[in-house]
Amino acid sequence: MSGEVPYEIDFLPVGSGDKSGDAIACRWKEGDSYKVLVYDGGTKESGQALVDLIVKHYDTRKVDYVVNSHPDGDHASGLQVVLEQLQVGELWMHRPWVYSATIREYFRDGRITDNSLAERLQEKMAAAYKLETIASEKKIPLSEPFQGSKIGPFTVLSPEKEWYVHELIPAFAKSPDLKPLSATLDIAIEQLKEAEKKLLNRVNENWATDSLRENVSTSAENESSAILLGNFDNYGVLLTGDSGIKALLRASKEAIFLGYELPKILKFIQVPHHGSRNNVSPTVLDLIVGPKKTIQDENYTKTAFVSAGKDSSTHPRLMVVNALLRRGAKVISTKGRAQRHSHKTPAREGYSPSDPMKFSNEVESWD
């Protein structure tokens, strides 16, 4: 019978203002013992909260796998605390700086050397680079989570290494200026989208129509997020970081190649990038979550968690929540509160079921 493997996933709140981040822990039974994975750590404060949760509720000081989805500080900083305070079996993270000799030709400044480019990337991605330093000091094995890698019961669906090295790293906002003809991604889009935060005009939306758009984009850093598919005896768990539609489409194709139909296997989904409308599209959600239901009901077959700042006015976007509800996914947001999803594990003292988000008849306007 499928779905017999007990597992639990914890999303901890990150930050107290509008800014959102990710701090996620997962535990599952393997044989007679449990294994633990940490996926992003948010800030130093949420990293400490992760350590405390693992010690108290997972009853261990060992983390088998630590994964940094991408090098942004609101994902990497808290992992420093995890590496320093707990026994870590493996660290999985991308190291853009080790590819400086390969990508130097993409940049317009001819004075850049392999070493200076590597140093610049290390400096600009200091929170992530610190993880590598700690791992080296503590002799923690370090690997890069590229497509096809296995991390316990999790398989990395994206990014593919060649795409990451030759297209994503050169387009990082933290990289030097690209030569005019070598730019493959618009690294300014994410900054432009930030200007939308103050635009809170609302428009009507009904069950039959998605307001999401197909032609949305996010930053190269976000697209570089390691997307993980966990398979717990045919109960699928998808961790997405801040990935956008390019990475999610690649992940969907890789899942099909591996023989997985995501809409059928997935029971739990991390909503990408805190519920931003610039990271998902109707097509992507159809491929990953499933097609829209014709009739509005609350017969959910999946659970979707979104990490959102306690006082965030833009995370998650209501049109994203509606789109997930249409596809049979119950949506739960952190909003300053720790959230737990569990399967065949005992109830936890002090934790109670969370109220899922409701369908909204008004959503944010694009204009």
mmCIF file of C-alpha atoms in Angstrom:
data_model
loop_
_atom_site.group_PDB
_atom_site.id
_atom_site.type_symbol
_atom_site.label_atom_id
_atom_site.label_comp_id
_atom_site.label_asym_id
_atom_site.label_seq_id
_atom_site.Cartn_x
_atom_site.Cartn_y
_atom_site.Cartn_z
ATOM 1 C CA MET A 1 0.000 0.000 0.000
ATOM 2 C CA SER A 2 1.477 3.375 -0.973
ATOM 3 C CA GLY A 3 1.988 6.275 1.383
ATOM 4 C CA GLU A 4 3.093 4.218 4.391
ATOM 5 C CA VAL A 5 6.302 6.170 5.088
ATOM 6 C CA PRO A 6 5.792 8.590 8.011
ATOM 7 C CA TYR A 7 7.105 12.095 7.364
ATOM 8 C CA GLU A 8 6.643 15.637 8.615
ATOM 9 C CA ILE A 9 7.600 19.052 7.243
ATOM 10 C CA ASP A 10 8.020 22.231 9.256
ATOM 11 C CA PHE A 11 7.952 25.759 7.832
ATOM 12 C CA LEU A 12 9.235 28.344 10.296
ATOM 13 C CA PRO A 13 8.393 32.048 10.093
ATOM 14 C CA VAL A 14 11.194 34.254 8.780
ATOM 15 C CA GLY A 15 11.405 37.943 9.607
ATOM 16 C CA SER A 16 8.816 40.203 11.187
ATOM 17 C CA GLY A 17 8.157 42.759 8.455
ATOM 18 C CA ASP A 18 7.217 42.675 4.806
ATOM 19 C CA LYS A 19 10.322 40.690 3.804
ATOM 20 C CA SER A 20 9.839 36.935 3.436
ATOM 21 C CA GLY A 21 12.317 34.049 3.584
ATOM 22 C CA ASP A 22 12.455 30.260 3.867
ATOM 23 C CA ALA A 23 13.417 28.030 6.805
ATOM 24 C CA ILE A 24 12.245 24.455 6.306
ATOM 25 C CA ALA A 25 12.918 21.156 8.075
ATOM 26 C CA CYS A 26 11.760 17.682 7.048
ATOM 27 C CA ARG A 27 11.907 14.390 8.928
ATOM 28 C CA TRP A 28 10.994 10.921 7.675
ATOM 29 C CA LYS A 29 11.271 7.348 8.887
ATOM 30 C CA GLU A 30 13.878 5.166 7.238
ATOM 31 C CA GLY A 31 14.044 1.648 8.640
ATOM 32 C CA ASP A 32 13.953 1.864 12.435
ATOM 33 C CA SER A 33 15.209 5.441 12.657
ATOM 34 C CA TYR A 34 14.479 8.910 11.333
ATOM 35 C CA LYS A 35 16.406 11.050 8.862
ATOM 36 C CA VAL A 36 16.398 14.851 8.787
ATOM 37 C CA LEU A 37 16.788 17.354 5.948
ATOM 38 C CA VAL A 38 16.973 21.138 6.277
ATOM 39 C CA TYR A 39 16.095 23.142 3.167
ATOM 40 C CA ASP A 40 17.123 26.789 3.579
ATOM 41 C CA GLY A 41 17.504 28.547 6.881
ATOM 42 C CA GLY A 42 16.231 32.090 6.453
ATOM 43 C CA THR A 43 17.909 34.597 8.778
ATOM 44 C CA LYS A 44 20.224 33.900 11.727
ATOM 45 C CA GLU A 45 17.172 34.154 14.006
ATOM 46 C CA SER A 46 15.160 31.573 12.061
ATOM 47 C CA GLY A 47 18.282 29.396 11.811
ATOM 48 C CA GLN A 48 18.372 29.267 15.595
ATOM 49 C CA ALA A 49 14.669 28.424 15.619
ATOM 50 C CA LEU A 50 15.397 25.539 13.235
ATOM 51 C CA VAL A 51 18.067 24.199 15.581
ATOM 52 C CA ASP A 52 15.698 24.458 18.540
ATOM 53 C CA LEU A 53 12.889 22.704 16.645
ATOM 54 C CA ILE A 54 15.125 19.839 15.524
ATOM 55 C CA VAL A 55 16.493 19.289 19.029
ATOM 56 C CA LYS A 56 13.100 19.515 20.735
ATOM 57 C CA HIS A 57 10.642 17.966 18.303
ATOM 58 C CA TYR A 58 12.870 15.726 16.183
ATOM 59 C CA ASP A 59 14.777 14.640 19.304
ATOM 60 C CA THR A 60 18.187 14.711 17.640
ATOM 61 C CA ARG A 61 21.229 16.898 17.135
ATOM 62 C CA LYS A 62 22.012 15.340 13.767
ATOM 63 C CA VAL A 63 20.884 16.660 10.398
ATOM 64 C CA ASP A 64 21.590 14.209 7.598
ATOM 65 C CA TYR A 65 21.239 16.702 4.736
ATOM 66 C CA VAL A 66 21.412 20.491 4.585
ATOM 67 C CA VAL A 67 20.352 22.084 1.285
ATOM 68 C CA ASN A 68 20.801 25.740 0.344
ATOM 69 C CA SER A 69 18.399 26.268 -2.544
ATOM 70 C CA HIS A 70 20.172 29.382 -3.866
ATOM 71 C CA PRO A 71 22.651 31.965 -2.529
ATOM 72 C CA ASP A 72 20.301 34.742 -1.383
ATOM 73 C CA GLY A 73 20.923 35.803 2.209
ATOM 74 C CA ASP A 74 17.329 35.177 3.345
ATOM 75 C CA HIS A 75 17.829 31.521 2.485
ATOM 76 C CA ALA A 76 21.494 30.949 3.381
ATOM 77 C CA SER A 77 22.164 32.984 6.546
ATOM 78 C CA GLY A 78 20.261 30.747 8.954
ATOM 79 C CA LEU A 79 22.020 27.651 7.659
ATOM 80 C CA GLN A 80 25.246 28.949 9.185
ATOM 81 C CA VAL A 81 23.662 28.424 12.619
ATOM 82 C CA VAL A 82 22.577 24.896 11.666
ATOM 83 C CA LEU A 83 26.081 23.975 10.474
ATOM 84 C CA GLU A 84 27.721 25.465 13.552
ATOM 85 C CA GLN A 85 25.442 23.975 16.217
ATOM 86 C CA LEU A 86 24.374 20.595 14.847
ATOM 87 C CA GLN A 87 26.089 17.528 13.452
ATOM 88 C CA VAL A 88 25.582 17.686 9.672
ATOM 89 C CA GLY A 89 26.074 14.706 7.400
ATOM 90 C CA GLU A 90 26.095 16.430 3.996
ATOM 91 C CA LEU A 91 25.868 20.005 2.700
ATOM 92 C CA TRP A 92 24.329 20.602 -0.726
ATOM 93 C CA MET A 93 24.765 24.046 -2.268
ATOM 94 C CA HIS A 94 25.758 25.694 -5.529
ATOM 95 C CA ARG A 95 29.132 27.446 -5.655
ATOM 96 C CA PRO A 96 29.038 29.952 -8.535
ATOM 97 C CA TRP A 97 32.557 31.165 -7.762
ATOM 98 C CA VAL A 98 34.169 27.848 -8.765
ATOM 99 C CA TYR A 99 33.092 28.419 -12.396
ATOM 100 C CA SER A 100 34.885 31.761 -12.817
ATOM 101 C CA ALA A 101 37.317 30.417 -15.414
ATOM 102 C CA THR A 102 34.427 29.074 -17.483
ATOM 103 C CA ILE A 103 32.200 32.150 -17.435
ATOM 104 C CA ARG A 104 34.735 35.032 -17.444
ATOM 105 C CA GLU A 105 34.391 35.504 -21.202
ATOM 106 C CA TYR A 106 30.737 36.515 -20.790
ATOM 107 C CA PHE A 107 31.582 39.806 -19.090
ATOM 108 C CA ARG A 108 32.457 43.085 -20.733
ATOM 109 C CA ASP A 109 35.246 44.129 -18.351
ATOM 110 C CA GLY A 110 38.431 42.700 -19.869
ATOM 111 C CA ARG A 111 40.360 43.390 -16.669
ATOM 112 C CA ILE A 112 38.442 40.661 -14.816
ATOM 113 C CA THR A 113 40.599 37.660 -13.979
ATOM 114 C CA ASP A 114 39.489 34.218 -12.902
ATOM 115 C CA ASN A 115 40.494 34.982 -9.322
ATOM 116 C CA SER A 116 38.943 38.448 -9.200
ATOM 117 C CA LEU A 117 35.643 37.127 -10.571
ATOM 118 C CA ALA A 118 35.599 34.320 -8.027
ATOM 119 C CA GLU A 119 36.377 36.782 -5.244
ATOM 120 C CA ARG A 120 33.605 39.107 -6.379
ATOM 121 C CA LEU A 121 31.052 36.320 -6.393
ATOM 122 C CA GLN A 122 32.214 35.132 -2.963
ATOM 123 C CA GLU A 123 31.913 38.669 -1.609
ATOM 124 C CA LYS A 124 28.488 39.348 -3.116
ATOM 125 C CA MET A 125 27.173 35.966 -1.985
ATOM 126 C CA ALA A 126 28.866 36.103 1.406
ATOM 127 C CA ALA A 127 26.137 34.247 3.299
ATOM 128 C CA ALA A 128 26.372 31.266 0.955
ATOM 129 C CA TYR A 129 30.181 31.382 0.755
ATOM 130 C CA LYS A 130 30.299 31.255 4.559
ATOM 131 C CA LEU A 131 28.521 27.891 4.393
ATOM 132 C CA GLU A 132 31.325 26.502 2.256
ATOM 133 C CA THR A 133 33.886 27.859 4.721
ATOM 134 C CA ILE A 134 32.156 26.278 7.721
ATOM 135 C CA ALA A 135 31.771 22.966 5.893
ATOM 136 C CA SER A 136 35.480 22.956 5.085
ATOM 137 C CA GLU A 137 36.415 23.703 8.688
ATOM 138 C CA LYS A 138 34.114 20.980 10.045
ATOM 139 C CA LYS A 139 34.952 18.518 7.260
ATOM 140 C CA ILE A 140 31.321 18.251 6.156
ATOM 141 C CA PRO A 141 31.039 16.648 2.687
ATOM 142 C CA LEU A 142 29.846 19.232 0.155
ATOM 143 C CA SER A 143 28.095 18.574 -3.163
ATOM 144 C CA GLU A 144 26.229 20.735 -5.688
ATOM 145 C CA PRO A 145 22.513 20.010 -6.218
ATOM 146 C CA PHE A 146 22.285 19.707 -9.975
ATOM 147 C CA GLN A 147 19.571 17.916 -11.943
ATOM 148 C CA GLY A 148 19.660 14.166 -11.313
ATOM 149 C CA SER A 149 21.421 14.326 -7.936
ATOM 150 C CA LYS A 150 19.988 12.157 -5.161
ATOM 151 C CA ILE A 151 19.703 13.555 -1.642
ATOM 152 C CA GLY A 152 18.238 10.732 0.414
ATOM 153 C CA PRO A 153 14.691 10.170 -0.915
ATOM 154 C CA PHE A 154 14.853 13.493 -2.766
ATOM 155 C CA THR A 155 15.827 13.922 -6.424
ATOM 156 C CA VAL A 156 17.017 17.259 -7.794
ATOM 157 C CA LEU A 157 14.804 18.191 -10.767
ATOM 158 C CA SER A 158 16.467 21.546 -11.549
ATOM 159 C CA PRO A 159 18.779 23.278 -12.359
ATOM 160 C CA GLU A 160 20.653 21.354 -15.026
ATOM 161 C CA LYS A 161 24.380 22.080 -14.718
ATOM 162 C CA GLU A 162 25.030 23.502 -18.190
ATOM 163 C CA TRP A 163 22.075 25.872 -17.914
ATOM 164 C CA TYR A 164 23.232 26.972 -14.482
ATOM 165 C CA VAL A 165 26.843 27.623 -15.444
ATOM 166 C CA HIS A 166 26.474 29.165 -18.899
ATOM 167 C CA GLU A 167 23.203 31.092 -18.590
ATOM 168 C CA LEU A 168 22.184 31.633 -14.984
ATOM 169 C CA ILE A 169 25.446 32.604 -13.254
ATOM 170 C CA PRO A 170 26.379 35.225 -15.888
ATOM 171 C CA ALA A 171 22.922 36.763 -15.462
ATOM 172 C CA PHE A 172 23.047 36.963 -11.666
ATOM 173 C CA ALA A 173 22.465 40.508 -10.477
ATOM 174 C CA LYS A 174 25.504 39.980 -8.237
ATOM 175 C CA SER A 175 27.735 39.239 -11.248
ATOM 176 C CA PRO A 176 29.687 41.919 -13.169
ATOM 177 C CA ASP A 177 28.064 43.562 -16.195
ATOM 178 C CA LEU A 178 27.459 41.225 -19.098
ATOM 179 C CA LYS A 179 28.658 41.902 -22.609
ATOM 180 C CA PRO A 180 25.674 43.368 -24.506
ATOM 181 C CA LEU A 181 25.064 40.322 -26.702
ATOM 182 C CA SER A 182 25.596 37.648 -24.077
ATOM 183 C CA ALA A 183 22.706 38.534 -21.773
ATOM 184 C CA THR A 184 20.312 35.604 -21.725
ATOM 185 C CA LEU A 185 18.035 36.726 -18.891
ATOM 186 C CA ASP A 186 16.663 40.110 -17.911
ATOM 187 C CA ILE A 187 18.198 40.575 -14.478
ATOM 188 C CA ALA A 188 16.340 43.841 -13.910
ATOM 189 C CA ILE A 189 12.864 42.304 -14.039
ATOM 190 C CA GLU A 190 12.798 41.361 -10.373
ATOM 191 C CA GLN A 191 13.666 44.893 -9.326
ATOM 192 C CA LEU A 192 10.940 46.297 -11.538
ATOM 193 C CA LYS A 193 8.421 43.927 -10.031
ATOM 194 C CA GLU A 194 9.274 45.221 -6.577
ATOM 195 C CA ALA A 195 7.746 48.547 -7.607
ATOM 196 C CA GLU A 196 4.376 46.780 -7.721
ATOM 197 C CA LYS A 197 4.343 46.395 -3.969
ATOM 198 C CA LYS A 198 2.592 49.692 -3.486
ATOM 199 C CA LEU A 199 -0.041 48.943 -6.095
ATOM 200 C CA LEU A 200 -2.880 47.345 -4.211
ATOM 201 C CA ASN A 201 -5.721 47.966 -6.623
ATOM 202 C CA ARG A 202 -8.122 45.052 -6.737
ATOM 203 C CA VAL A 203 -10.104 43.457 -9.555
ATOM 204 C CA ASN A 204 -12.851 40.866 -9.519
ATOM 205 C CA GLU A 205 -11.979 37.233 -10.127
ATOM 206 C CA ASN A 206 -14.225 34.189 -10.376
ATOM 207 C CA TRP A 207 -13.627 30.451 -10.129
ATOM 208 C CA ALA A 208 -13.529 29.915 -13.879
ATOM 209 C CA THR A 209 -10.748 32.338 -14.767
ATOM 210 C CA ASP A 210 -7.096 32.607 -13.691
ATOM 211 C CA SER A 211 -5.661 36.113 -13.483
ATOM 212 C CA LEU A 212 -2.135 34.698 -13.616
ATOM 213 C CA ARG A 213 -0.138 35.366 -16.766
ATOM 214 C CA GLU A 214 2.064 33.127 -18.869
ATOM 215 C CA ASN A 215 4.761 35.666 -19.770
ATOM 216 C CA VAL A 216 6.147 36.376 -16.305
ATOM 217 C CA SER A 217 9.799 36.326 -15.269
ATOM 218 C CA THR A 218 11.963 36.316 -12.171
ATOM 219 C CA SER A 219 15.673 36.769 -11.504
ATOM 220 C CA ALA A 220 18.411 34.366 -12.539
ATOM 221 C CA GLU A 221 19.242 33.816 -8.865
ATOM 222 C CA ASN A 222 15.674 32.672 -8.223
ATOM 223 C CA GLU A 223 15.656 30.413 -11.287
ATOM 224 C CA SER A 224 18.818 28.760 -9.972
ATOM 225 C CA SER A 225 16.950 27.367 -6.944
ATOM 226 C CA ALA A 226 17.455 23.669 -6.368
ATOM 227 C CA ILE A 227 14.040 22.049 -6.907
ATOM 228 C CA LEU A 228 13.710 18.822 -4.933
ATOM 229 C CA LEU A 229 11.176 16.031 -5.403
ATOM 230 C CA GLY A 230 10.856 13.753 -2.391
ATOM 231 C CA ASN A 231 9.220 10.372 -2.855
ATOM 232 C CA PHE A 232 7.904 8.828 0.351
ATOM 233 C CA ASP A 233 6.403 5.603 -0.960
ATOM 234 C CA ASN A 234 4.559 7.427 -3.760
ATOM 235 C CA TYR A 235 3.653 10.391 -1.570
ATOM 236 C CA GLY A 236 5.451 13.213 -3.333
ATOM 237 C CA VAL A 237 6.880 16.342 -1.725
ATOM 238 C CA LEU A 238 8.095 19.238 -3.903
ATOM 239 C CA LEU A 239 10.443 21.908 -2.537
ATOM 240 C CA THR A 240 10.859 24.819 -4.925
ATOM 241 C CA GLY A 241 12.782 27.665 -3.245
ATOM 242 C CA ASP A 242 12.324 30.848 -5.265
ATOM 243 C CA SER A 243 12.206 29.140 -8.654
ATOM 244 C CA GLY A 244 10.342 30.674 -11.594
ATOM 245 C CA ILE A 245 8.500 29.307 -14.594
ATOM 246 C CA LYS A 246 11.678 28.471 -16.556
ATOM 247 C CA ALA A 247 13.032 26.270 -13.781
ATOM 248 C CA LEU A 248 9.620 24.800 -12.967
ATOM 249 C CA LEU A 249 9.036 23.822 -16.597
ATOM 250 C CA ARG A 250 12.437 22.136 -16.683
ATOM 251 C CA ALA A 251 11.637 20.383 -13.420
ATOM 252 C CA SER A 252 8.342 19.114 -14.814
ATOM 253 C CA LYS A 253 10.081 17.702 -17.883
ATOM 254 C CA GLU A 254 12.718 16.001 -15.727
ATOM 255 C CA ALA A 255 10.008 14.450 -13.544
ATOM 256 C CA ILE A 256 8.311 13.022 -16.638
ATOM 257 C CA PHE A 257 11.681 11.664 -17.821
ATOM 258 C CA LEU A 258 12.060 9.920 -14.451
ATOM 259 C CA GLY A 259 8.583 8.417 -14.757
ATOM 260 C CA TYR A 260 6.706 10.698 -12.354
ATOM 261 C CA GLU A 261 3.405 12.420 -13.101
ATOM 262 C CA LEU A 262 3.618 15.289 -10.650
ATOM 263 C CA PRO A 263 -0.143 15.982 -10.452
ATOM 264 C CA LYS A 264 -0.670 12.340 -9.442
ATOM 265 C CA ILE A 265 2.229 11.827 -7.024
ATOM 266 C CA LEU A 266 2.435 15.196 -5.269
ATOM 267 C CA LYS A 267 0.778 15.530 -1.880
ATOM 268 C CA PHE A 268 2.748 18.528 -0.626
ATOM 269 C CA ILE A 269 4.073 21.567 -2.503
ATOM 270 C CA GLN A 270 6.137 24.550 -1.442
ATOM 271 C CA VAL A 271 4.657 27.598 -3.184
ATOM 272 C CA PRO A 272 7.581 29.203 -5.062
ATOM 273 C CA HIS A 273 9.008 32.540 -3.929
ATOM 274 C CA HIS A 274 6.539 33.192 -1.126
ATOM 275 C CA GLY A 275 3.546 33.172 -3.473
ATOM 276 C CA SER A 276 4.799 35.714 -5.997
ATOM 277 C CA ARG A 277 2.721 35.974 -9.165
ATOM 278 C CA ASN A 278 5.932 36.396 -11.191
ATOM 279 C CA ASN A 279 7.057 32.812 -10.502
ATOM 280 C CA VAL A 280 4.111 30.683 -11.650
ATOM 281 C CA SER A 281 1.741 30.572 -14.610
ATOM 282 C CA PRO A 282 -1.442 28.630 -15.407
ATOM 283 C CA THR A 283 0.546 26.220 -17.604
ATOM 284 C CA VAL A 284 3.143 25.578 -14.910
ATOM 285 C CA LEU A 285 0.486 24.934 -12.267
ATOM 286 C CA ASP A 286 -1.395 22.593 -14.621
ATOM 287 C CA LEU A 287 1.794 20.568 -15.125
ATOM 288 C CA ILE A 288 2.769 20.435 -11.464
ATOM 289 C CA VAL A 289 -0.432 20.626 -9.421
ATOM 290 C CA GLY A 290 -2.984 19.501 -12.004
ATOM 291 C CA PRO A 291 -5.823 20.905 -14.131
ATOM 292 C CA LYS A 292 -8.439 23.267 -12.770
ATOM 293 C CA LYS A 293 -11.541 21.817 -11.148
ATOM 294 C CA THR A 294 -14.768 22.819 -12.847
ATOM 295 C CA ILE A 295 -16.740 23.165 -9.613
ATOM 296 C CA GLN A 296 -15.665 25.086 -6.518
ATOM 297 C CA ASP A 297 -15.354 22.881 -3.458
ATOM 298 C CA GLU A 298 -12.998 22.140 -0.579
ATOM 299 C CA ASN A 299 -12.141 18.541 -1.464
ATOM 300 C CA TYR A 300 -8.396 19.092 -1.367
ATOM 301 C CA THR A 301 -6.027 16.365 -2.544
ATOM 302 C CA LYS A 302 -2.826 18.332 -1.924
ATOM 303 C CA THR A 303 -1.387 20.785 0.580
ATOM 304 C CA ALA A 304 0.586 23.874 -0.411
ATOM 305 C CA PHE A 305 2.639 25.827 2.132
ATOM 306 C CA VAL A 306 3.847 29.364 1.491
ATOM 307 C CA SER A 307 6.498 31.190 3.520
ATOM 308 C CA ALA A 308 5.294 34.763 3.885
ATOM 309 C CA GLY A 309 6.435 37.602 6.111
ATOM 310 C CA LYS A 310 4.191 38.317 9.070
ATOM 311 C CA ASP A 311 3.268 41.778 7.842
ATOM 312 C CA SER A 312 3.706 41.212 4.116
ATOM 313 C CA SER A 313 1.140 42.981 1.946
ATOM 314 C CA THR A 314 2.191 41.173 -1.225
ATOM 315 C CA HIS A 315 2.991 37.597 -0.128
ATOM 316 C CA PRO A 316 1.215 35.472 -1.011
ATOM 317 C CA ARG A 317 -0.571 37.007 -3.977
ATOM 318 C CA LEU A 318 -4.290 36.254 -3.822
ATOM 319 C CA MET A 319 -4.404 35.278 -7.493
ATOM 320 C CA VAL A 320 -1.750 32.620 -6.780
ATOM 321 C CA VAL A 321 -3.753 31.290 -3.835
ATOM 322 C CA ASN A 322 -6.898 31.163 -5.971
ATOM 323 C CA ALA A 323 -5.066 29.337 -8.750
ATOM 324 C CA LEU A 324 -3.877 26.667 -6.321
ATOM 325 C CA LEU A 325 -7.322 26.270 -4.770
ATOM 326 C CA ARG A 326 -8.798 25.757 -8.259
ATOM 327 C CA ARG A 327 -6.397 22.848 -8.705
ATOM 328 C CA GLY A 328 -7.322 21.102 -5.472
ATOM 329 C CA ALA A 329 -4.486 22.349 -3.242
ATOM 330 C CA LYS A 330 -5.204 23.576 0.270
ATOM 331 C CA VAL A 331 -3.052 26.677 0.878
ATOM 332 C CA ILE A 332 -1.531 27.525 4.267
ATOM 333 C CA SER A 333 0.698 30.554 4.893
ATOM 334 C CA THR A 334 3.196 31.075 7.707
ATOM 335 C CA LYS A 335 2.522 34.812 8.253
ATOM 336 C CA GLY A 336 4.534 34.827 11.473
ATOM 337 C CA ARG A 337 3.483 31.363 12.643
ATOM 338 C CA ALA A 338 5.278 28.012 12.408
ATOM 339 C CA GLN A 339 3.361 25.545 10.248
ATOM 340 C CA ARG A 340 3.586 21.748 10.210
ATOM 341 C CA HIS A 341 2.475 19.237 7.597
ATOM 342 C CA SER A 342 2.559 15.601 8.651
ATOM 343 C CA HIS A 343 1.679 12.148 7.370
ATOM 344 C CA LYS A 344 1.323 9.137 9.668
ATOM 345 C CA THR A 345 3.258 10.835 12.463
ATOM 346 C CA PRO A 346 1.982 11.463 16.025
ATOM 347 C CA ALA A 347 0.312 14.728 16.920
ATOM 348 C CA ARG A 348 2.689 17.310 18.349
ATOM 349 C CA GLU A 349 1.977 19.060 21.634
ATOM 350 C CA GLY A 350 1.312 22.751 21.209
ATOM 351 C CA TYR A 351 0.486 22.454 17.517
ATOM 352 C CA SER A 352 -3.053 22.689 16.155
ATOM 353 C CA PRO A 353 -4.469 22.546 12.630
ATOM 354 C CA SER A 354 -4.110 25.773 10.701
ATOM 355 C CA ASP A 355 -6.921 27.510 8.895
ATOM 356 C CA PRO A 356 -6.398 27.290 5.138
ATOM 357 C CA MET A 357 -6.712 30.389 2.993
ATOM 358 C CA LYS A 358 -10.075 30.990 1.334
ATOM 359 C CA PHE A 359 -10.924 31.769 -2.270
ATOM 360 C CA SER A 360 -10.895 35.526 -2.886
ATOM 361 C CA ASN A 361 -13.440 37.189 -5.140
ATOM 362 C CA GLU A 362 -11.076 40.145 -5.492
ATOM 363 C CA VAL A 363 -7.378 39.894 -6.335
ATOM 364 C CA GLU A 364 -4.554 42.334 -6.981
ATOM 365 C CA SER A 365 -4.683 44.189 -10.271
ATOM 366 C CA TRP A 366 -1.804 43.884 -12.734
ATOM 367 C CA ASP A 367 -2.218 47.549 -13.659
#
